[in-house]
mmCIF file of C-alpha atoms in Angstrom:
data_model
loop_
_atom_site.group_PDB
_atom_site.id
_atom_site.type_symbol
_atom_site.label_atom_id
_atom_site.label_comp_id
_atom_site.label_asym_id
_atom_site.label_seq_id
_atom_site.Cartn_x
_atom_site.Cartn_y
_atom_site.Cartn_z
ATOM 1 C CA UNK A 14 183.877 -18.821 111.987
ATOM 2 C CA UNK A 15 180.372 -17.940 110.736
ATOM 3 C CA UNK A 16 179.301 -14.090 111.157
ATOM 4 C CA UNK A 17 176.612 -13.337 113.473
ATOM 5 C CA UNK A 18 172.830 -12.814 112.785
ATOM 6 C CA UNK A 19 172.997 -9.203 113.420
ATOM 7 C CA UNK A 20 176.720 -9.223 111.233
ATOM 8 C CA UNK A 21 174.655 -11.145 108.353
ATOM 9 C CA UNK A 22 171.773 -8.541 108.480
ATOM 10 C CA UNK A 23 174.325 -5.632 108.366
ATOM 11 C CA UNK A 24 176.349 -6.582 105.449
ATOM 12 C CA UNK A 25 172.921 -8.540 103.463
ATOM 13 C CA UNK A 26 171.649 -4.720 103.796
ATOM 14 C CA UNK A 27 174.703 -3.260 101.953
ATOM 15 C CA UNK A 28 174.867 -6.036 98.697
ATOM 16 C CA UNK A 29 172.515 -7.318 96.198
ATOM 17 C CA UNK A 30 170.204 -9.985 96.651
ATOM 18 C CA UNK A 31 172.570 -12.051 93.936
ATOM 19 C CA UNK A 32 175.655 -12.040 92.864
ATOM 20 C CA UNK A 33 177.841 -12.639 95.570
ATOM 21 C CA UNK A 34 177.888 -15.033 99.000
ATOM 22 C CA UNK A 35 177.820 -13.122 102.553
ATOM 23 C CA UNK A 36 178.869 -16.347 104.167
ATOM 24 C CA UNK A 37 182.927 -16.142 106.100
ATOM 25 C CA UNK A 38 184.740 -15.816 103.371
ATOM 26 C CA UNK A 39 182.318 -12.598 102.296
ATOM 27 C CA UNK A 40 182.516 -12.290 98.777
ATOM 28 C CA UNK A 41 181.118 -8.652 97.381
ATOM 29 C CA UNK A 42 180.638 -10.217 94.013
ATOM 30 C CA UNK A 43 182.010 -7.845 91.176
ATOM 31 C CA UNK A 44 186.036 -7.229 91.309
ATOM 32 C CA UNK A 45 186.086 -3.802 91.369
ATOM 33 C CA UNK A 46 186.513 -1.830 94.531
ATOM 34 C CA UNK A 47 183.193 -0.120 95.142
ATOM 35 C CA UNK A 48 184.390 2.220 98.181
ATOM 36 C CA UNK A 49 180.908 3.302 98.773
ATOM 37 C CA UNK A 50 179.877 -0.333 99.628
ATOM 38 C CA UNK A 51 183.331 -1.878 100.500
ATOM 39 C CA UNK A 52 183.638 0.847 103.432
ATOM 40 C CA UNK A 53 180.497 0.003 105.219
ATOM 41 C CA UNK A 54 180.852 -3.939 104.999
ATOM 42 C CA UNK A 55 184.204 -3.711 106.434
ATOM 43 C CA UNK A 56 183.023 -1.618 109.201
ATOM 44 C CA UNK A 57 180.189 -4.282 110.014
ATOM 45 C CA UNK A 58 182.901 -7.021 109.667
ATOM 46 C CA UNK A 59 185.319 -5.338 111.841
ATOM 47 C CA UNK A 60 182.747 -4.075 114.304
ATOM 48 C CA UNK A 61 181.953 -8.224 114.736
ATOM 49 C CA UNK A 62 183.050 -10.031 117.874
ATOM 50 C CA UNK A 63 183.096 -13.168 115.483
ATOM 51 C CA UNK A 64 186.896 -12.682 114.686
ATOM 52 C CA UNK A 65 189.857 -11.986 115.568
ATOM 53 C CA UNK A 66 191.114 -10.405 112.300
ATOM 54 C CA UNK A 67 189.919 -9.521 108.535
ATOM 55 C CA UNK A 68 191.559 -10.443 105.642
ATOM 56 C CA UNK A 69 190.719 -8.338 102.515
ATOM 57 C CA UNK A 70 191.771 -8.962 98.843
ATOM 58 C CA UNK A 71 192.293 -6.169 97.098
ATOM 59 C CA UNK A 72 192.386 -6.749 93.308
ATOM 60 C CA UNK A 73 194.078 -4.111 91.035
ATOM 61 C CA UNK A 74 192.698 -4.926 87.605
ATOM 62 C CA UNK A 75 192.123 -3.334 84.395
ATOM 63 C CA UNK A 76 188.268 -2.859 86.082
ATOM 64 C CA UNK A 77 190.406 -0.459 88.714
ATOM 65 C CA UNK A 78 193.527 0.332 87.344
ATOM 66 C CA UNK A 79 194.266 3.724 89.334
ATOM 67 C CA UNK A 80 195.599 4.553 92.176
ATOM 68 C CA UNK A 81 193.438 6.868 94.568
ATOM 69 C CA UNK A 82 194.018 8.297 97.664
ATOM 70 C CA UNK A 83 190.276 7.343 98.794
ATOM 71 C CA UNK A 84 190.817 3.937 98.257
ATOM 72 C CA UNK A 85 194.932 3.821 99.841
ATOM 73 C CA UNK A 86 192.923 5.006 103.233
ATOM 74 C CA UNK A 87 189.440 2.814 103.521
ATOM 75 C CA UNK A 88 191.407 -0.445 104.639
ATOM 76 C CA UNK A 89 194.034 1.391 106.980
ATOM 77 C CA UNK A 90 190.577 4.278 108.626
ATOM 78 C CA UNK A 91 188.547 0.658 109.127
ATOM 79 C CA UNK A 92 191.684 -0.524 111.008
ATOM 80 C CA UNK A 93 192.279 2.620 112.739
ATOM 81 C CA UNK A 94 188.503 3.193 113.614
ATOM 82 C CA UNK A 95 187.677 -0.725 114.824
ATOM 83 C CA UNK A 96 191.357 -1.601 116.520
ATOM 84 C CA UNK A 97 190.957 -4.824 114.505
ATOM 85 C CA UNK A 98 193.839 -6.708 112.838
ATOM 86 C CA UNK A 99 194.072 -6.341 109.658
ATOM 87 C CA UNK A 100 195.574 -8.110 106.406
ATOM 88 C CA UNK A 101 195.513 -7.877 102.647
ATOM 89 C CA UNK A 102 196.125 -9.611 100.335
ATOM 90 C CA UNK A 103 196.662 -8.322 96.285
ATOM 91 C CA UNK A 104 196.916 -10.791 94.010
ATOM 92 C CA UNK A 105 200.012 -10.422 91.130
ATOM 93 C CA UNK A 106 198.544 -9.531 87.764
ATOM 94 C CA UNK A 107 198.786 -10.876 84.469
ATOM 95 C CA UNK A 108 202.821 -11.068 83.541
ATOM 96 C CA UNK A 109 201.752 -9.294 79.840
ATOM 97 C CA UNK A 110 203.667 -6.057 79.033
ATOM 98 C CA UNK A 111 199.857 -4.668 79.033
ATOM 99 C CA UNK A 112 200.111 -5.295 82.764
ATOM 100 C CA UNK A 113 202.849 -3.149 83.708
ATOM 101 C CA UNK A 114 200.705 0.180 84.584
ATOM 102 C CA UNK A 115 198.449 -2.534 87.049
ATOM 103 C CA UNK A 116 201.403 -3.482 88.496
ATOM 104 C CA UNK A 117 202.802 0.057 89.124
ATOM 105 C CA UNK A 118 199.274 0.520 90.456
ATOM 106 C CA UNK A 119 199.514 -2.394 93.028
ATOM 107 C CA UNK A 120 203.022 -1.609 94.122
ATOM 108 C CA UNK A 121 201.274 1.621 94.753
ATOM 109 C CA UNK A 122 198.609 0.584 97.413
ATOM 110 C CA UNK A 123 200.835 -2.385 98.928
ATOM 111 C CA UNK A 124 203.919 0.573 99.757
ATOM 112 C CA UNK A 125 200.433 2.703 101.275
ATOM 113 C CA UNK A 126 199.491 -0.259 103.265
ATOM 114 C CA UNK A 127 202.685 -1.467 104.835
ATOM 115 C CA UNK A 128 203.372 2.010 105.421
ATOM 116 C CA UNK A 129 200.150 2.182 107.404
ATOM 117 C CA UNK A 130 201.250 -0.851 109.317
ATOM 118 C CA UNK A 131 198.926 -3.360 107.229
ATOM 119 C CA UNK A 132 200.577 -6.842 106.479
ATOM 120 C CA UNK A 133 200.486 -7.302 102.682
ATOM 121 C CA UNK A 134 200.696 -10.576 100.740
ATOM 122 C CA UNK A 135 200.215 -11.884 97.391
ATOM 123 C CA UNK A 136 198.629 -14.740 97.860
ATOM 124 C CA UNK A 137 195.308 -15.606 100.657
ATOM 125 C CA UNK A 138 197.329 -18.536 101.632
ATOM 126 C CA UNK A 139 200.266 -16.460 102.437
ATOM 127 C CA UNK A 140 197.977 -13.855 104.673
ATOM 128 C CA UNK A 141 196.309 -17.095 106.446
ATOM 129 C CA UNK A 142 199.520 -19.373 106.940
ATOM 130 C CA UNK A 143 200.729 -16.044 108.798
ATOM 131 C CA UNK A 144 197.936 -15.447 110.576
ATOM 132 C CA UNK A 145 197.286 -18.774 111.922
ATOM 133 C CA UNK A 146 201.789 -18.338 112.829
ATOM 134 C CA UNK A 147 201.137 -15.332 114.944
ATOM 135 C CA UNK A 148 198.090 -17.224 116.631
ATOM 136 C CA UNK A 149 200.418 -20.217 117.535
ATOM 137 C CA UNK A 150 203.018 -17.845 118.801
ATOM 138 C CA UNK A 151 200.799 -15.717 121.018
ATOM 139 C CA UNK A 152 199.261 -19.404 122.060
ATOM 140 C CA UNK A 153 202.742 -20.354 122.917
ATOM 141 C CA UNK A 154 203.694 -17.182 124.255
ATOM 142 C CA UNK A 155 201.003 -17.082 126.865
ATOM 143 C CA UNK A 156 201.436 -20.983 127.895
ATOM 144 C CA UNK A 157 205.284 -20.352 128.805
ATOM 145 C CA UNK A 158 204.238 -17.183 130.605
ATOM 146 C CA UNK A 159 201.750 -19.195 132.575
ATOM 147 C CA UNK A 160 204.267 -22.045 133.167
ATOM 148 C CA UNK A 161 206.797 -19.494 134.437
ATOM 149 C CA UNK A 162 204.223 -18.181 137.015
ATOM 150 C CA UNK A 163 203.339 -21.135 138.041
ATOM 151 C CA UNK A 164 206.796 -22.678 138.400
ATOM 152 C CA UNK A 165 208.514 -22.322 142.131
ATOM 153 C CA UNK A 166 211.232 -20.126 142.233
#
């Protein structure tokens, strides 16, 4: 779904005028994880009545190769603090032997996340075809609810 006015004034506020697309999928524009704007746009995301949960890739890259504790807690305190769904996705690096500390890195930040409770994938299709499997499942899950109320006993 598209974001709000008020969602795409929030977020417009916290990026450049260029280099990246506030449009559903948001796209902050460079790949590293700037916490002081990442934290903020999440908040105005999650804060928005347009979804029903936020997806975020999270990139471990030789532009952010170390692990820190201040980025292992902005996804999960933007879950805890908005009660929204959330799910990442991290994205396998490189398979060069120059890789291997990015790697340890991201095995990192996906054992913080699942420990937090966050669904982790490596792919966005993976985090989506999920998604959309729990939607069909609470969809189906309410309809035989319904049917069983309304069936005479």
């Amino acid at each position: 779904p598209e974001f709000s006015k008020q969602t795409l004034a929030a977020i417009r506020a916290l990026l450049p005028a260029s280099g990246n697309s506030v449009r559903n999928p948001l796209d902050t524009g460079p790949p590293v994880f700037l916490l002081p704007t990442v934290k903020p746009i999440l908040e105005a995301v999650a804060a928005s009545d347009d979804l029903d949960a936020v997806i975020v890739q999270h990139e471990v890259s030789t532009h952010s190769p170390d692990f820190t504790e201040e980025a292992a807690e902005l996804i999960p305190s933007v879950r805890e603090a908005s009660g929204r769904p959330f799910l990442v996705t991290m994205p396998q690096p490189t398979s060069s032997s120059d890789a291997i500390e990015i790697e340890v890195t991201r095995r990192r930040y996906r054992e913080r996340y699942l420990e937090r409770g966050i669904p982790v994938f490596d792919t966005l299709q993976g985090a989506v075809r999920a998604l959309d499997r729990i939607i069909r499942y609470n969809e189906w899950l309410a309809r035989s609810r319904h049917e069983l109320r309304s069936s005479p006993r």
